[in-house]
Amino acid sequence: MPTALTIAGSDSGAGAGIQADLKTFAAHGVYGTSAVTALTAQNTVGVSAIHVVPDDIVAAQIEAVVSDLGCDAVKTGMLANSTIVAAVAAAGAPVVCETPGGAAGQGADITFLRDRLPA
């Protein structure tokens, strides 16, 4: 069975984030693993709070999963700040910036990412 790693925030309403990713992986016959980047208090109405996980813990989660279970694919979601973007990129995972709700990313983080992408 293929294994996929989602590196994203946790959505307490389960409509997005790692919860939605893991459900999608399972629906497609993929064993889902995760590295949590942020904890959110949210529901169908909106996001009321965000707690960002320290980047060293995010990196440790990625290493723990990949070193034991392997990883055939990676999906990134909410990368809440530039230090998490750097930790994920250092782990060799793809980083794509997208913030439809506008609550997760900040302009400085997008600039940080753009400065590191190959031309």
CSV table of N, CA, C and O in Angstrom, one decimal, residues 35-95:
chain,number,residue,atom,x,y,z
A,35,ALA,N,2.3,15.2,9.8
A,35,ALA,CA,3.1,16.1,10.7
A,35,ALA,C,2.3,17.3,10.9
A,35,ALA,O,2.0,18.0,9.9
A,36,VAL,N,1.9,17.6,12.1
A,36,VAL,CA,1.0,18.7,12.4
A,36,VAL,C,1.9,20.0,12.5
A,36,VAL,O,2.8,20.1,13.3
A,37,THR,N,1.5,21.0,11.8
A,37,THR,CA,2.2,22.3,11.8
A,37,THR,C,1.5,23.4,12.7
A,37,THR,O,2.2,24.3,13.1
A,38,ALA,N,0.2,23.2,12.9
A,38,ALA,CA,-0.5,24.2,13.7
A,38,ALA,C,-1.8,23.5,14.2
A,38,ALA,O,-2.3,22.6,13.6
A,39,LEU,N,-2.3,24.0,15.3
A,39,LEU,CA,-3.6,23.5,15.9
A,39,LEU,C,-4.5,24.7,15.7
A,39,LEU,O,-4.2,25.8,16.1
A,40,THR,N,-5.7,24.4,15.2
A,40,THR,CA,-6.7,25.5,15.0
A,40,THR,C,-7.9,25.2,15.8
A,40,THR,O,-8.3,24.1,16.0
A,41,ALA,N,-8.6,26.3,16.2
A,41,ALA,CA,-9.9,26.2,16.7
A,41,ALA,C,-10.8,26.8,15.6
A,41,ALA,O,-10.8,28.0,15.3
A,42,GLN,N,-11.5,25.9,14.9
A,42,GLN,CA,-12.3,26.3,13.7
A,42,GLN,C,-13.5,25.4,13.5
A,42,GLN,O,-13.5,24.3,14.0
A,43,ASN,N,-14.5,26.0,12.8
A,43,ASN,CA,-15.7,25.3,12.5
A,43,ASN,C,-16.1,25.7,11.1
A,43,ASN,O,-15.3,26.3,10.4
A,44,THR,N,-17.3,25.5,10.7
A,44,THR,CA,-17.7,25.9,9.4
A,44,THR,C,-17.9,27.4,9.2
A,44,THR,O,-18.0,27.9,8.1
A,45,VAL,N,-17.9,28.1,10.3
A,45,VAL,CA,-18.0,29.5,10.2
A,45,VAL,C,-16.7,30.3,10.1
A,45,VAL,O,-16.6,31.2,9.4
A,46,GLY,N,-15.7,29.8,10.7
A,46,GLY,CA,-14.4,30.4,10.6
A,46,GLY,C,-13.3,29.9,11.6
A,46,GLY,O,-13.6,28.9,12.3
A,47,VAL,N,-12.2,30.5,11.6
A,47,VAL,CA,-11.1,30.2,12.5
A,47,VAL,C,-11.1,31.2,13.7
A,47,VAL,O,-11.0,32.4,13.4
A,48,SER,N,-11.1,30.7,14.9
A,48,SER,CA,-11.1,31.6,16.0
A,48,SER,C,-9.8,31.6,16.8
A,48,SER,O,-9.5,32.5,17.5
A,49,ALA,N,-8.9,30.6,16.5
A,49,ALA,CA,-7.6,30.6,17.2
A,49,ALA,C,-6.6,29.7,16.4
A,49,ALA,O,-7.1,28.7,15.8
A,50,ILE,N,-5.3,30.0,16.5
A,50,ILE,CA,-4.3,29.2,15.8
A,50,ILE,C,-3.1,29.1,16.8
A,50,ILE,O,-2.7,30.2,17.3
A,51,HIS,N,-2.6,27.9,17.0
A,51,HIS,CA,-1.4,27.7,17.8
A,51,HIS,C,-0.4,27.1,16.9
A,51,HIS,O,-0.6,25.9,16.4
A,52,VAL,N,0.7,27.7,16.7
A,52,VAL,CA,1.7,27.2,15.7
A,52,VAL,C,2.6,26.2,16.5
A,52,VAL,O,3.1,26.5,17.6
A,53,VAL,N,2.9,25.1,15.9
A,53,VAL,CA,3.8,24.1,16.5
A,53,VAL,C,5.2,24.5,16.2
A,53,VAL,O,5.5,25.0,15.1
A,54,PRO,N,6.1,24.4,17.2
A,54,PRO,CA,7.5,24.8,16.9
A,54,PRO,C,8.1,24.0,15.8
A,54,PRO,O,7.9,22.8,15.6
A,55,ASP,N,9.0,24.7,15.0
A,55,ASP,CA,9.5,24.1,13.8
A,55,ASP,C,10.4,22.9,14.1
A,55,ASP,O,10.4,21.9,13.3
A,56,ASP,N,11.0,22.8,15.2
A,56,ASP,CA,11.8,21.6,15.5
A,56,ASP,C,10.9,20.4,15.8
A,56,ASP,O,11.3,19.2,15.4
A,57,ILE,N,9.7,20.6,16.3
A,57,ILE,CA,8.8,19.5,16.5
A,57,ILE,C,8.2,19.1,15.1
A,57,ILE,O,8.0,17.9,14.9
A,58,VAL,N,7.9,20.0,14.2
A,58,VAL,CA,7.5,19.7,12.9
A,58,VAL,C,8.5,18.8,12.2
A,58,VAL,O,8.2,17.7,11.6
A,59,ALA,N,9.8,19.2,12.3
A,59,ALA,CA,10.9,18.5,11.6
A,59,ALA,C,11.0,17.1,12.3
A,59,ALA,O,11.2,16.1,11.5
A,60,ALA,N,10.9,17.0,13.6
A,60,ALA,CA,11.0,15.7,14.3
A,60,ALA,C,9.8,14.8,13.8
A,60,ALA,O,10.0,13.5,13.7
A,61,GLN,N,8.6,15.3,13.6
A,61,GLN,CA,7.5,14.5,13.2
A,61,GLN,C,7.8,13.9,11.8
A,61,GLN,O,7.6,12.7,11.5
A,62,ILE,N,8.3,14.8,10.9
A,62,ILE,CA,8.6,14.3,9.5
A,62,ILE,C,9.6,13.2,9.6
A,62,ILE,O,9.5,12.2,8.9
A,63,GLU,N,10.7,13.4,10.3
A,63,GLU,CA,11.8,12.4,10.4
A,63,GLU,C,11.3,11.1,11.0
A,63,GLU,O,11.6,10.0,10.5
A,64,ALA,N,10.5,11.2,12.1
A,64,ALA,CA,9.9,10.0,12.7
A,64,ALA,C,9.1,9.2,11.7
A,64,ALA,O,9.2,7.9,11.7
A,65,VAL,N,8.3,9.8,11.0
A,65,VAL,CA,7.4,9.1,10.0
A,65,VAL,C,8.2,8.5,8.9
A,65,VAL,O,8.1,7.3,8.5
A,66,VAL,N,9.0,9.4,8.2
A,66,VAL,CA,9.8,8.9,7.0
A,66,VAL,C,10.8,7.8,7.4
A,66,VAL,O,10.9,6.9,6.6
A,67,SER,N,11.5,8.0,8.5
A,67,SER,CA,12.5,7.0,8.9
A,67,SER,C,11.9,5.6,9.1
A,67,SER,O,12.6,4.6,8.9
A,68,ASP,N,10.7,5.5,9.6
A,68,ASP,CA,10.1,4.2,9.9
A,68,ASP,C,9.1,3.7,8.9
A,68,ASP,O,9.2,2.6,8.4
A,69,LEU,N,8.2,4.6,8.4
A,69,LEU,CA,7.1,4.2,7.5
A,69,LEU,C,7.4,4.4,6.1
A,69,LEU,O,6.7,4.0,5.2
A,70,GLY,N,8.4,5.3,5.8
A,70,GLY,CA,8.6,5.7,4.4
A,70,GLY,C,7.6,6.7,3.9
A,70,GLY,O,6.7,7.1,4.7
A,71,CYS,N,7.7,7.1,2.7
A,71,CYS,CA,6.9,8.1,2.2
A,71,CYS,C,6.9,8.1,0.6
A,71,CYS,O,8.0,8.3,0.1
A,72,ASP,N,5.8,7.8,0.0
A,72,ASP,CA,5.7,7.7,-1.5
A,72,ASP,C,5.3,9.1,-2.0
A,72,ASP,O,5.5,9.4,-3.2
A,73,ALA,N,4.6,9.9,-1.2
A,73,ALA,CA,4.1,11.2,-1.7
A,73,ALA,C,4.0,12.1,-0.5
A,73,ALA,O,3.8,11.6,0.7
A,74,VAL,N,4.1,13.4,-0.7
A,74,VAL,CA,3.9,14.4,0.3
A,74,VAL,C,2.9,15.4,-0.1
A,74,VAL,O,3.0,15.9,-1.3
A,75,LYS,N,2.1,15.8,0.8
A,75,LYS,CA,1.1,16.9,0.5
A,75,LYS,C,1.3,17.9,1.6
A,75,LYS,O,1.3,17.6,2.8
A,76,THR,N,1.6,19.2,1.2
A,76,THR,CA,1.7,20.2,2.2
A,76,THR,C,0.4,21.1,2.3
A,76,THR,O,-0.2,21.3,1.3
A,77,GLY,N,0.1,21.5,3.5
A,77,GLY,CA,-1.0,22.4,3.7
A,77,GLY,C,-0.6,23.7,4.4
A,77,GLY,O,0.4,24.3,4.0
A,78,MET,N,-1.2,23.9,5.5
A,78,MET,CA,-0.9,25.1,6.3
A,78,MET,C,0.5,25.1,6.9
A,78,MET,O,0.8,24.3,7.8
A,79,LEU,N,1.4,26.0,6.3
A,79,LEU,CA,2.7,26.2,6.9
A,79,LEU,C,2.7,27.6,7.4
A,79,LEU,O,2.8,28.5,6.7
A,80,ALA,N,2.5,27.7,8.7
A,80,ALA,CA,2.1,28.9,9.4
A,80,ALA,C,3.1,30.0,9.4
A,80,ALA,O,2.8,31.2,9.6
A,81,ASN,N,4.4,29.7,9.3
A,81,ASN,CA,5.4,30.8,9.3
A,81,ASN,C,6.7,30.4,8.5
A,81,ASN,O,6.8,29.2,8.1
A,82,SER,N,7.6,31.3,8.4
A,82,SER,CA,8.8,31.1,7.6
A,82,SER,C,9.7,30.0,8.2
A,82,SER,O,10.4,29.3,7.5
A,83,THR,N,9.7,29.9,9.5
A,83,THR,CA,10.6,28.8,10.1
A,83,THR,C,10.0,27.4,9.8
A,83,THR,O,10.8,26.5,9.6
A,84,ILE,N,8.7,27.3,9.8
A,84,ILE,CA,8.1,26.0,9.4
A,84,ILE,C,8.4,25.7,7.9
A,84,ILE,O,8.7,24.6,7.5
A,85,VAL,N,8.2,26.8,7.1
A,85,VAL,CA,8.5,26.6,5.7
A,85,VAL,C,10.0,26.1,5.5
A,85,VAL,O,10.2,25.2,4.7
A,86,ALA,N,10.9,26.7,6.2
A,86,ALA,CA,12.3,26.3,6.1
A,86,ALA,C,12.5,24.9,6.6
A,86,ALA,O,13.3,24.1,6.0
A,87,ALA,N,11.9,24.5,7.7
A,87,ALA,CA,12.0,23.1,8.2
A,87,ALA,C,11.5,22.1,7.3
A,87,ALA,O,12.1,21.1,7.1
A,88,VAL,N,10.3,22.4,6.7
A,88,VAL,CA,9.7,21.5,5.7
A,88,VAL,C,10.6,21.4,4.4
A,88,VAL,O,10.9,20.3,3.9
A,89,ALA,N,11.1,22.5,4.0
A,89,ALA,CA,12.0,22.5,2.8
A,89,ALA,C,13.3,21.8,3.1
A,89,ALA,O,13.8,21.0,2.2
A,90,ALA,N,13.8,21.9,4.3
A,90,ALA,CA,15.0,21.3,4.7
A,90,ALA,C,14.9,19.7,4.7
A,90,ALA,O,15.8,19.0,4.4
A,91,ALA,N,13.6,19.3,5.0
A,91,ALA,CA,13.3,17.9,5.0
A,91,ALA,C,13.2,17.3,3.6
A,91,ALA,O,13.0,16.1,3.4
A,92,GLY,N,13.2,18.2,2.6
A,92,GLY,CA,13.1,17.8,1.2
A,92,GLY,C,11.6,17.7,0.7
A,92,GLY,O,11.4,17.2,-0.4
A,93,ALA,N,10.7,18.2,1.5
A,93,ALA,CA,9.3,18.2,1.1
A,93,ALA,C,9.0,19.4,0.2
A,93,ALA,O,9.6,20.4,0.3
A,94,PRO,N,8.1,19.2,-0.8
A,94,PRO,CA,7.7,20.3,-1.6
A,94,PRO,C,6.9,21.3,-0.8
A,94,PRO,O,6.1,21.0,0.1
A,95,VAL,N,7.0,22.6,-1.1
A,95,VAL,CA,6.3,23.6,-0.4
A,95,VAL,C,5.6,24.5,-1.4
A,95,VAL,O,6.2,25.0,-2.3
